[in-house]
Coordinates of C-alpha atoms and ligand atoms in Angstrom, one line a residue:
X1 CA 109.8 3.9 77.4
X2 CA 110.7 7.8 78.5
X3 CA 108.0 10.2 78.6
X4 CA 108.3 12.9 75.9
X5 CA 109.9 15.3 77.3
X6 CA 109.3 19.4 77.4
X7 CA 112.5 21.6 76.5
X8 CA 112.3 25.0 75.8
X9 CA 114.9 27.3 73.9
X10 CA 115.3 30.9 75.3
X11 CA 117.0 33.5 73.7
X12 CA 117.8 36.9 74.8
X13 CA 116.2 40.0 72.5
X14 CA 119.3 41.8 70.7
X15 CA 121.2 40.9 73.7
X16 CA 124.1 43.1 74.0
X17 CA 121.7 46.2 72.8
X18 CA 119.6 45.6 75.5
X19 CA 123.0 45.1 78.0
X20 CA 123.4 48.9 77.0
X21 CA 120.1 50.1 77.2
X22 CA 119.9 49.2 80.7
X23 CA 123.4 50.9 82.0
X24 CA 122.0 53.7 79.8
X25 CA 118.5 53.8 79.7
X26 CA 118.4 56.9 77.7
X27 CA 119.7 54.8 75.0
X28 CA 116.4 53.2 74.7
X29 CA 114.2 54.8 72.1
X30 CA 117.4 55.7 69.8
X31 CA 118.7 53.1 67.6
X32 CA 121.2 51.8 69.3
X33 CA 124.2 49.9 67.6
X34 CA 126.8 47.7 69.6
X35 CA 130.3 48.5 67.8
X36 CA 133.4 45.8 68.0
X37 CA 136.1 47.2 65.7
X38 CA 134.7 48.0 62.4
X39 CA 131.4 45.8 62.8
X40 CA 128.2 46.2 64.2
X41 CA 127.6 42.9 66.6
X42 CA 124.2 43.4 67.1
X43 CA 121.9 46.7 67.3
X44 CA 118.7 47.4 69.0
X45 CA 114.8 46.7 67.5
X46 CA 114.3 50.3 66.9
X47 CA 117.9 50.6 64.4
X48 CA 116.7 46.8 62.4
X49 CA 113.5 49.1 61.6
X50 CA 116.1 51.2 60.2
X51 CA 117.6 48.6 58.1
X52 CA 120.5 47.8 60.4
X53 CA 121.1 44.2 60.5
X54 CA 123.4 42.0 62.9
X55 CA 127.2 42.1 61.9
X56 CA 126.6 44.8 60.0
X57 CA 129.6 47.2 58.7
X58 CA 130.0 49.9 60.6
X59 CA 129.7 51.7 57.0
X60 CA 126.8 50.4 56.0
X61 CA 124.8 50.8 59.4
X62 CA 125.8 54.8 59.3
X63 CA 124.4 54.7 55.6
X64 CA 121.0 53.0 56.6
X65 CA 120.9 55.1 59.8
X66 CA 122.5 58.0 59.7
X67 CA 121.4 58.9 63.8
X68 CA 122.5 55.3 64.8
X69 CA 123.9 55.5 68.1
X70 CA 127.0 53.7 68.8
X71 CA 128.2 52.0 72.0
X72 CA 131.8 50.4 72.2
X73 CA 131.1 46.8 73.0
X74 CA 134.3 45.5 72.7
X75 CA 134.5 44.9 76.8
X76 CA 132.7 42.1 77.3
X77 CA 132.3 42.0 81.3
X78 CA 129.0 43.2 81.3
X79 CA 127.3 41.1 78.8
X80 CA 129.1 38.2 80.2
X81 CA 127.8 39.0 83.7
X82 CA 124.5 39.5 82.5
X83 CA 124.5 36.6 80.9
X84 CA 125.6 34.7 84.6
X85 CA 122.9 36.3 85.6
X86 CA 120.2 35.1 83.5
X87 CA 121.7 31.4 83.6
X88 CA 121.6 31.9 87.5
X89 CA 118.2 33.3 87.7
X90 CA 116.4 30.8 85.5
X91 CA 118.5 27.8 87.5
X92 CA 115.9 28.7 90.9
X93 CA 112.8 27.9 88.8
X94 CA 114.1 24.7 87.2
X95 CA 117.9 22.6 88.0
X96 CA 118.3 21.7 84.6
X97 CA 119.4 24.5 82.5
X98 CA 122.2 24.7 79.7
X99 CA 123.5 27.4 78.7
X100 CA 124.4 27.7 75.0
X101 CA 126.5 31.3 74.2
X102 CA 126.1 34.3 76.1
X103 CA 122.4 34.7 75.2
X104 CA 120.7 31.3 74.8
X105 CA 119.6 28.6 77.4
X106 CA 117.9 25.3 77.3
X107 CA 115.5 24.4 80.0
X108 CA 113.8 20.6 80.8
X109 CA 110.8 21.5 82.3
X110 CA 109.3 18.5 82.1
X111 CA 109.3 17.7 85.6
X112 CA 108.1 21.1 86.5
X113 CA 104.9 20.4 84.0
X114 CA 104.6 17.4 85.4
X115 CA 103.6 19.3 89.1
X116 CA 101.6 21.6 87.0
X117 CA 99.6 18.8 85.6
X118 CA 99.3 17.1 89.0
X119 CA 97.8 20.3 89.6
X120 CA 95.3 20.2 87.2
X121 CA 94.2 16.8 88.0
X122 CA 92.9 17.9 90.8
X123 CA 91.1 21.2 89.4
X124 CA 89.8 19.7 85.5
X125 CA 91.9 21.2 82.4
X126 CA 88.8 23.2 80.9
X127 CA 90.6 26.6 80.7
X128 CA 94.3 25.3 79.9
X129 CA 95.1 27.7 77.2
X130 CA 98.7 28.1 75.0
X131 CA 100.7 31.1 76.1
X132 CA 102.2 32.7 73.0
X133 CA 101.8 31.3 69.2
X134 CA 101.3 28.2 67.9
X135 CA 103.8 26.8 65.4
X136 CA 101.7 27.3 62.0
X137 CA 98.9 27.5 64.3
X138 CA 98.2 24.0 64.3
X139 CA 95.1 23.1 65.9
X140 CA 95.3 21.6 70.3
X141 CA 94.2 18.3 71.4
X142 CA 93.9 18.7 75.0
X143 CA 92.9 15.4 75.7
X144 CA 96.2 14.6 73.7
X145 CA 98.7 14.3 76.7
X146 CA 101.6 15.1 74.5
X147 CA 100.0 18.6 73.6
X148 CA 98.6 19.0 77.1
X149 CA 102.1 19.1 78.2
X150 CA 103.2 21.7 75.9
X151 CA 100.9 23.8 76.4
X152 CA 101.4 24.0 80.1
X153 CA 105.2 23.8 79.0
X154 CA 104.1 27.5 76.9
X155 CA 103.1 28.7 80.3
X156 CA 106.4 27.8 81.9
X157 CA 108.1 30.0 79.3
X158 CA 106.0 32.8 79.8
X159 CA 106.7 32.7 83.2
X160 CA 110.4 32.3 82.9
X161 CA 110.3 35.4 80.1
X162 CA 108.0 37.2 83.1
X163 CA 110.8 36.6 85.3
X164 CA 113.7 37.4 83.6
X165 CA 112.0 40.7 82.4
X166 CA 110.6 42.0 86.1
X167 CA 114.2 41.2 87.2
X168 CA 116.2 41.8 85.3
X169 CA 114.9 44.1 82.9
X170 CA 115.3 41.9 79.8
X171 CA 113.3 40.6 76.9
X172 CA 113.4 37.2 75.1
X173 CA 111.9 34.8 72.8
X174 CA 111.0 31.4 73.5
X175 CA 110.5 28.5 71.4
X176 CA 108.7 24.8 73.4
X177 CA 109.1 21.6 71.9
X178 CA 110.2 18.1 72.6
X179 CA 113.5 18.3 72.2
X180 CA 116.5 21.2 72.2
X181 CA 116.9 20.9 68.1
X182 CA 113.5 22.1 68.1
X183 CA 113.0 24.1 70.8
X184 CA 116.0 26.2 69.1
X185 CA 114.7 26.4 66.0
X186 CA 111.1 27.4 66.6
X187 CA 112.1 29.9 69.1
X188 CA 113.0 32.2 66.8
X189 CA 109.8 32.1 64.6
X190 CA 108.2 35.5 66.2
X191 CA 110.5 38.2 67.0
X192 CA 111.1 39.8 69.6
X193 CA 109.5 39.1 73.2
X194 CA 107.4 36.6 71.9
X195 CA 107.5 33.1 72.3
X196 CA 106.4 29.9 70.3
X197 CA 105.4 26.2 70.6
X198 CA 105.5 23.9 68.2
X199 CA 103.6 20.3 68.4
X200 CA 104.9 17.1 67.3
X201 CA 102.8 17.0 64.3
X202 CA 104.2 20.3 62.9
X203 CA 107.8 19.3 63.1
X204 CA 108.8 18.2 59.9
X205 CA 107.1 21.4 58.7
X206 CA 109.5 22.8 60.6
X207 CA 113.1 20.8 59.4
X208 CA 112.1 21.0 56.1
X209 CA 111.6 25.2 56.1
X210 CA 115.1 25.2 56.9
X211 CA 116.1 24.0 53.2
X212 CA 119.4 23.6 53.4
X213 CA 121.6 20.6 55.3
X214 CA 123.8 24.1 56.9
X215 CA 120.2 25.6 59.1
X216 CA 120.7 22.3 61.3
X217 CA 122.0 23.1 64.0
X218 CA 124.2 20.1 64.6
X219 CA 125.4 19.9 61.2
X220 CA 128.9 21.3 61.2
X221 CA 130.2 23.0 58.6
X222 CA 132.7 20.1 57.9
X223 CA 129.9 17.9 57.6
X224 CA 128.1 19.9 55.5
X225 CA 130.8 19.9 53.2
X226 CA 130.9 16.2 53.2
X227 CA 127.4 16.0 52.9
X228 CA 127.2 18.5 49.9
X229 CA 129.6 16.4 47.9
X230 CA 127.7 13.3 48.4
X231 CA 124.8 15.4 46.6
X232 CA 123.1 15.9 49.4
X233 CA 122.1 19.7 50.2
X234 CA 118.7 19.9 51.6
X235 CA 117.0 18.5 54.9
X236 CA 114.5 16.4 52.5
X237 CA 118.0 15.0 50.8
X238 CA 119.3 13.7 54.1
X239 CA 116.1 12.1 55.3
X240 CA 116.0 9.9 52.2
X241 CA 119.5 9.2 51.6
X242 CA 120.4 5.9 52.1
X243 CA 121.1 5.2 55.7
X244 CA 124.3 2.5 54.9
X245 CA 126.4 4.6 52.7
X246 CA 125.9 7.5 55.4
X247 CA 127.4 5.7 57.8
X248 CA 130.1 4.3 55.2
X249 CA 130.9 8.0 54.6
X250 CA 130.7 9.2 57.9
X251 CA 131.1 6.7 60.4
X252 CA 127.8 5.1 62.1
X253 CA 127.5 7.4 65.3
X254 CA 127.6 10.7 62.9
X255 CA 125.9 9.5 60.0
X256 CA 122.8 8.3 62.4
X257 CA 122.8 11.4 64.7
X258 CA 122.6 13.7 61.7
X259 CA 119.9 12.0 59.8
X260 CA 117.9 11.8 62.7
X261 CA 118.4 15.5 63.1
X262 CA 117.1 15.9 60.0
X263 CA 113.6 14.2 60.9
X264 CA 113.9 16.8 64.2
X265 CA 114.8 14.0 66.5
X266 CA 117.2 15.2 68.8
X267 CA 118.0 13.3 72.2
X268 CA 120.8 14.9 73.4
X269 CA 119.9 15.6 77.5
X270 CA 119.8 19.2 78.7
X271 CA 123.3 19.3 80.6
X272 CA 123.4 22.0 83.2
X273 CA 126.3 23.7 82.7
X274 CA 127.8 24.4 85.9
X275 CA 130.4 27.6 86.4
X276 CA 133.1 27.8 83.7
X277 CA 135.9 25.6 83.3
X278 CA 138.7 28.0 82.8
X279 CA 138.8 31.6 82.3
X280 CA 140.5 33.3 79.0
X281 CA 141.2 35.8 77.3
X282 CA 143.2 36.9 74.2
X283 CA 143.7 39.7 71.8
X284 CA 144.5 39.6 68.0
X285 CA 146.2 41.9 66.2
X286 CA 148.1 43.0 62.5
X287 CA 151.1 42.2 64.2
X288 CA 153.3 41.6 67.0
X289 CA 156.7 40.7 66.1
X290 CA 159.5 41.2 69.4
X291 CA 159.7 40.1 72.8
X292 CA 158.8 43.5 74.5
X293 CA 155.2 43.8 72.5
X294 CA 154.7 40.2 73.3
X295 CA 155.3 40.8 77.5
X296 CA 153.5 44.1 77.1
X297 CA 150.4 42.5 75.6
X298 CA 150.7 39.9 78.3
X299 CA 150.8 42.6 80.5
X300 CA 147.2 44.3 79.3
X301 CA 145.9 41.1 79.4
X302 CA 146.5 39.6 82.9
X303 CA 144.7 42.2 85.1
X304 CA 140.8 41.6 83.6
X305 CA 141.6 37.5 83.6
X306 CA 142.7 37.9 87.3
X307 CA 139.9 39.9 88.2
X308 CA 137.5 37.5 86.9
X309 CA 139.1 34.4 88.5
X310 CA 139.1 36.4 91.7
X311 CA 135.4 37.1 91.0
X312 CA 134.6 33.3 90.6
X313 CA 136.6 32.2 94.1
X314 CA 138.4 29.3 92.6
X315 CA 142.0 28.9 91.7
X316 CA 143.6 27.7 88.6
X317 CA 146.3 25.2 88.8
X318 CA 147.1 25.3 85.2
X319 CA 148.1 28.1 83.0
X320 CA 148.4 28.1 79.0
X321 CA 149.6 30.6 76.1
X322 CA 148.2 29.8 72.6
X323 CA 149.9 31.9 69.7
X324 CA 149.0 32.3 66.5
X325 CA 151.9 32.6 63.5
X326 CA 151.3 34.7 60.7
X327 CA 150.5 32.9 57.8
X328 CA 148.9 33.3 54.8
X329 CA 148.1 29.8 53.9
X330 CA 146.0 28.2 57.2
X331 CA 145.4 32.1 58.2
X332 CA 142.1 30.9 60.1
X333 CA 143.2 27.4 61.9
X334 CA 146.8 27.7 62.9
X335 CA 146.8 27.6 66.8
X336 CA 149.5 26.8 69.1
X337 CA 149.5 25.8 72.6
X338 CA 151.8 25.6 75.4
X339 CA 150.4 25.0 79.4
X340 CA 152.4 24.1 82.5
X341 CA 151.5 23.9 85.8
X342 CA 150.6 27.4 88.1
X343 CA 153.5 27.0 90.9
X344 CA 152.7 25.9 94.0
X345 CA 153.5 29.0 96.0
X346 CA 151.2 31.3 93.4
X347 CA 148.2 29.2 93.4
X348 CA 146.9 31.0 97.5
X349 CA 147.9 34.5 96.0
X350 CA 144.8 34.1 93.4
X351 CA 142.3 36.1 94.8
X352 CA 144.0 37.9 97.1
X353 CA 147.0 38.9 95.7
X354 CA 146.5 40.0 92.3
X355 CA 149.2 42.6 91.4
X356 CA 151.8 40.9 93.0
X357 CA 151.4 37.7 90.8
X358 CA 151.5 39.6 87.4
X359 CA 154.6 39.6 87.1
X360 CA 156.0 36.1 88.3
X361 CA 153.1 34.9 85.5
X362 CA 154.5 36.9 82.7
X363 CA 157.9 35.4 83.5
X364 CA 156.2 31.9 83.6
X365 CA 154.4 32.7 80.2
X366 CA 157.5 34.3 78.5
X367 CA 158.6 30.6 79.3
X368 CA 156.0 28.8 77.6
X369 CA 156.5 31.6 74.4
X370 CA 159.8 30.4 73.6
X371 CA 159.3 27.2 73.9
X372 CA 156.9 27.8 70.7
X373 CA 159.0 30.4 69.1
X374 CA 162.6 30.8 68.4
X375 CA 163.4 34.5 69.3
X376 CA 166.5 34.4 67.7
X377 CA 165.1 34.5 64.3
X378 CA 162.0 36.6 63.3
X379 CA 158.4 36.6 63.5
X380 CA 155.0 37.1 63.3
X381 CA 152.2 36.7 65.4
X382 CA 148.7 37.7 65.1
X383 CA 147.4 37.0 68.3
X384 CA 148.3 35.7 71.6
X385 CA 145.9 33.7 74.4
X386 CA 145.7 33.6 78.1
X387 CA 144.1 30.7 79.7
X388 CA 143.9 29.1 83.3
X389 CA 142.1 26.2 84.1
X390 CA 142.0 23.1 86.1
X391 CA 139.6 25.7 88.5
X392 CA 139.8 24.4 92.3
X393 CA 137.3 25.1 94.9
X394 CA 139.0 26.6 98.5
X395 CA 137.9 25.1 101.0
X396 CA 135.0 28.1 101.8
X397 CA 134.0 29.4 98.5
X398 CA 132.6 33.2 98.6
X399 CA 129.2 33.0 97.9
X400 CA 128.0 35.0 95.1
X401 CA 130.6 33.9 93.1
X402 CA 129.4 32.6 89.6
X403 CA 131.8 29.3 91.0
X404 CA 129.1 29.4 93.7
X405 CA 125.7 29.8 91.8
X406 CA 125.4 26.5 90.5
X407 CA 126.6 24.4 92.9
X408 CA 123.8 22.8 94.0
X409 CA 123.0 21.5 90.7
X410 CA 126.6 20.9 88.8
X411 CA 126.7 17.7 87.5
X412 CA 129.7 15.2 87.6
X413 CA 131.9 16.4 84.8
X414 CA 130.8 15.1 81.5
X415 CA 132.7 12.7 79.5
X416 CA 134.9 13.5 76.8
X417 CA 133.4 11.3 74.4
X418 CA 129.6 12.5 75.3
X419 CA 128.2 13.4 72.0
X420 CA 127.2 17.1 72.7
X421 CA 124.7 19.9 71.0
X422 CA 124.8 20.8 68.4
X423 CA 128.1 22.3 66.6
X424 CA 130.1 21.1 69.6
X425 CA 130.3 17.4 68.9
X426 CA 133.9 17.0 68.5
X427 CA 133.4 15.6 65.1
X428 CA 132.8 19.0 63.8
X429 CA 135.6 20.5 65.1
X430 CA 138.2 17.9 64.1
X431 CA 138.0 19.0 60.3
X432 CA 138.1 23.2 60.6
X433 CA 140.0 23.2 64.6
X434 CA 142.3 20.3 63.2
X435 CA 145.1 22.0 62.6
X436 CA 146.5 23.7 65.2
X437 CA 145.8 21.2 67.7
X438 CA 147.9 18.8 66.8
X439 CA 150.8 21.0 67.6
X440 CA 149.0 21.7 71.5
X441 CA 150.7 18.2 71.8
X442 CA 146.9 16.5 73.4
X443 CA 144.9 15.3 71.2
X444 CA 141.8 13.3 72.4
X445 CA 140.3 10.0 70.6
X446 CA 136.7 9.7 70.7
X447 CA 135.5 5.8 71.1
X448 CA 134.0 5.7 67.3
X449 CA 137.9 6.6 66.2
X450 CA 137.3 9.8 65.0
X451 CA 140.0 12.0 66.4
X452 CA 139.2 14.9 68.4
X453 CA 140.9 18.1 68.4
X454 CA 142.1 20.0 71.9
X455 CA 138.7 22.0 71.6
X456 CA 136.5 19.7 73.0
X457 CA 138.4 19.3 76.3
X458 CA 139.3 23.0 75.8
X459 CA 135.8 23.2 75.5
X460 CA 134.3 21.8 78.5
X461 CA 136.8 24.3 80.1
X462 CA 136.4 27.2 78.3
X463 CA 133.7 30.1 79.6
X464 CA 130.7 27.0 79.4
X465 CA 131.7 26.4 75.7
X466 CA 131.2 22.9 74.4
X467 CA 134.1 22.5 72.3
X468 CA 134.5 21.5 68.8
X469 CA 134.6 25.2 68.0
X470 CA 136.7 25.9 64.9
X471 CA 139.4 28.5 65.0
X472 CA 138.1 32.0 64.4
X473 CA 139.3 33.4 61.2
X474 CA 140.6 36.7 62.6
X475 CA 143.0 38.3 60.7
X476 CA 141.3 38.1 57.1
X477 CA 138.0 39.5 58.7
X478 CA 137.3 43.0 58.6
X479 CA 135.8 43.5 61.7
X480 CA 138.3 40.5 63.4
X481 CA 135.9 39.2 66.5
X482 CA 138.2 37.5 69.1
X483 CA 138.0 34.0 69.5
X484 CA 136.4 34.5 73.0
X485 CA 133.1 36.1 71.0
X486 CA 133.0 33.6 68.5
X487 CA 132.8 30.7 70.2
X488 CA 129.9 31.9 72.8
X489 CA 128.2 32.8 69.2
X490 CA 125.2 30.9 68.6
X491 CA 126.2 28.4 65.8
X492 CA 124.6 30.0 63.3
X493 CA 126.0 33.2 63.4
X494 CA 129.4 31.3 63.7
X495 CA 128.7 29.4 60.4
X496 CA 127.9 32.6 58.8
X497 CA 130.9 34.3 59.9
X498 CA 132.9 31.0 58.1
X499 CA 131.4 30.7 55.0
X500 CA 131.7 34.5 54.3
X501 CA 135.8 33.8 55.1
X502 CA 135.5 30.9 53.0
Ligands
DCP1 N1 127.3 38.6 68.9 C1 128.6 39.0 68.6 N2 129.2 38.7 67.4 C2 128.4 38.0 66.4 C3 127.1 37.6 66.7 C4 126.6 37.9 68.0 O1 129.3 39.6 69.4 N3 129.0 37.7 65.3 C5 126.8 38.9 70.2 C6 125.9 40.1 70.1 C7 124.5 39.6 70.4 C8 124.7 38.3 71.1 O2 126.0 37.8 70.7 O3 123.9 40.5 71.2 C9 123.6 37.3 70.9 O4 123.5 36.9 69.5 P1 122.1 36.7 68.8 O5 122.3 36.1 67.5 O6 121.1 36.0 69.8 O7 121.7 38.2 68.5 P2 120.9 39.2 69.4 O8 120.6 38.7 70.8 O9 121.7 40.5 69.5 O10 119.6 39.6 68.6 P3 118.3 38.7 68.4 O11 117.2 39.6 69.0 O12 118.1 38.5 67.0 O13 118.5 37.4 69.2
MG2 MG1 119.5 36.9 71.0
MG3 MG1 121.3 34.0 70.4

């Protein structure tokens, strides 16, 4: 039988704040707000003692903190390079990392503990202490060699956080456990730069704190739903409902994966996640409604997208618009898709010959827009999407490149049908990203029948997303986040976002 293994959860301290109070470091004993549109994303330690909260309105935050400083973080190069950077950095002290969003990665150290307890062997384990807290501060068993593990595992956390913070200048929090569902979920228990480990024995403390079905991460929203109207609402309500009408309701793969969640077991591997799969970018807006506002937003968009696949060193060999229509009733899912091949003669001038291609692309993507909409008559759009992917290696990749940094340890490209973390499994997405796939004309069909929607292959090749990420409700929210933000969310945040649409 496997060996339990040791995974730990790391997640960046106000991450975007801290982003900003290194390129400023002035910034750092003011609160400090991150502002995108009319929200504010995320703010520094100093402003929450203030009473300013994540997603905050900008309002609100200037109410509770009247000397809130603001920083425009509606660029999101530098947190997404920082965020390479950290991936990158904790990849030399241990192959298997994952990352999750821009701020988060899971880590399986357990082969690293296992040279630290070789180690120890040899010395005698008298003065093994835990680095950090202790979830509920349950009492160690070091001759348990379960806890044993952990506890060594704390120590590899502290000296990941150690590393990331002497260099790169960033704090985190940690959570160790068995398994990524609660790794994730203790790692938040002290805030910030702090870190936590929890022991087998205090896990279904842990599930059961979350009260409500929605705090699993893994549980979709759609499932929730489901889940709600089959009485169930809390984690104690799953773990006893019957295990045969689950599956009944919601097929046997789903229906066993969730209730195991509920009891914290969570097998899922930590799947390095390699460079990104494609490269996107989009921009929403009120409206766009003629065929010069539509090439001129192209336009903006091209030149950061280029720059960023020049940045990586591969070339895409597939490019694809995605629209969305106006309309009032399926405001948050309607999505459409149209992709065709780069041409041959364009692919070499990636990377080299940026300007020059801007223009032969807009013609190409002008294409693929009407093909989706009839110019003839009117319309409405409320945002428009740049993608390439199908990302090929030259033949001498630039080092440095974040194509590069992960080489030695990508792993062959994951299935379609691999059950994923968390929010990702394609289940989740086929109820709330349902809709506009269908008109993307690929639609994927998982082995247990439950159809898939475009977002989990779009997933595997979006920015390290893991598809199964429901459409962004832009338009009806105040503060409209692009879809590019939302999906690197961590799951919560994202569920938050929804059920405040809903
Ligand atoms: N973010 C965003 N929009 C949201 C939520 C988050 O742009 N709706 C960004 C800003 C955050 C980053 O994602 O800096 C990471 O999200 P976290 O939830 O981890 O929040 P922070 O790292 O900012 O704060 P914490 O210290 O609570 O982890
Ligand atoms: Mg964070
Ligand atoms: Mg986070």
């Amino acid at each position: 039988s496997a060996r339990s293994r040791v995974i730990v959860h790391l997640d960046l301290d106000c991450f975007y704040a801290q982003v900003e109070m290194i390129r400023a470091p002035d910034l750092r004993d003011k609160p400090l707000g991150v502002q995108q549109k009319a929200l504010v994303v995320t703010c520094n330690y100093e402003a929450r003692e203030h009473g300013v909260k994540k997603l905050m309105a900008l309002k609100e935050a200037k109410e509770k903190c009247p000397h809130l400083v603001l920083v425009n973080g509606e660029d999101l190069t530098p947190y997404r390079e920082m965020s390479y950077k950290v991936t990158e950095l904790l990849g030399q002290y241990c192959p298997l990392v994952e990352r999750l969003g821009f701020d988060e990665n899971f880590l399986d150290i357990t082969e690293v503990v296992e040279e630290r307890l070789k180690h120890l062997q040899q010395r005698g384990w008298a003065g093994v202490h835990v680095a950090g807290h202790v979830y509920k501060d349950q009492a160690l068993n070091l001759h348990d060699t379960t806890h044993l593990r952990l506890v060594l595992g704390s120590q590899v956390a502290e000296d990941l956080r150690e590393a990331l913070n002497s260099k790169l200048g960033l704090t985190s929090c940690a959570g160790v456990a068995s398994n990524k569902l609660l790794a994730k979920l203790v790692s938040g228990t002290f805030k910030p730069n702090q870190q936590t480990l929890l022991l087998p024995e205090s896990s279904q403390e842990l599930l059961r704190s979350l009260g409500h079905i929605q705090k699993v991460p893994g549980i979709g929203y759609k499932t929730t739903k489901r889940l709600e109207t089959l009485g169930v609402k809390t984690v104690v309500d799953l773990q006893r409902f019957p295990s045969a009408v689950l599956e009944k309701e919601l097929g046997v793969a789903l229906a066993q994966r969730i209730q195991k969640l509920s009891y914290g077991e969570d097998e899922a591997p930590v799947t390095p996640s390699g460079p990104p799969q494609s490269f996107s970018d989009e921009d929403s807006f009120k409206k766009c409604s003629s065929e010069v506002e539509v090439q001129e937003k192209l336009e903006e968009l091209l030149p950061s997208l280029l720059d960023r696949i020049h940045k990586d060193g591969r070339q895409p060999r597939t490019i694809r618009l995605t629209i969305r229509r106006f309309s009032s009733a399926e405001r948050w899912f309607h999505r459409e898709c149209r992709q065709c091949p780069i041409p041959p003669h364009l692919i070499p001038k990636f990377g080299k010959d940026t300007r020059s291609i801007i223009s032969p692309l807009v013609t190409i993507l002008m294409k693929l827009f009407r093909k989706m909409v009839n110019v003839k008559l009117p319309f409405h759009l409320t945002l428009l999407n740049i993608c390439f992917s199908n990302l090929q290696e030259l033949p001498t990749t630039k080092k440095g490149s974040i194509g590069f940094y992960l080489k030695s340890v990508v792993p062959p490209p994951a299935p379609e049908e691999q059950v994923r973390w968390g929010r990702w499994d394609g289940a989740e997405g086929e109820g709330l990203g349902g809709e506009g796939s269908a008109a993307c004309g690929q639609s994927f069909r998982r082995s247990d029948g439950i159809p898939d929607t475009r977002k989990l292959s779009e997933g595997k090749e979006n920015s390290g997303r893991k598809g199964g990420i429901p459409d962004f409700p832009a338009p009806s929210f105040p503060g409209a986040i692009d879809q590019e933000v939302f999906r690197e969310l961590p799951e919560d945040i994202q569920q938050e976002l929804l059920a405040a649409q809903a």
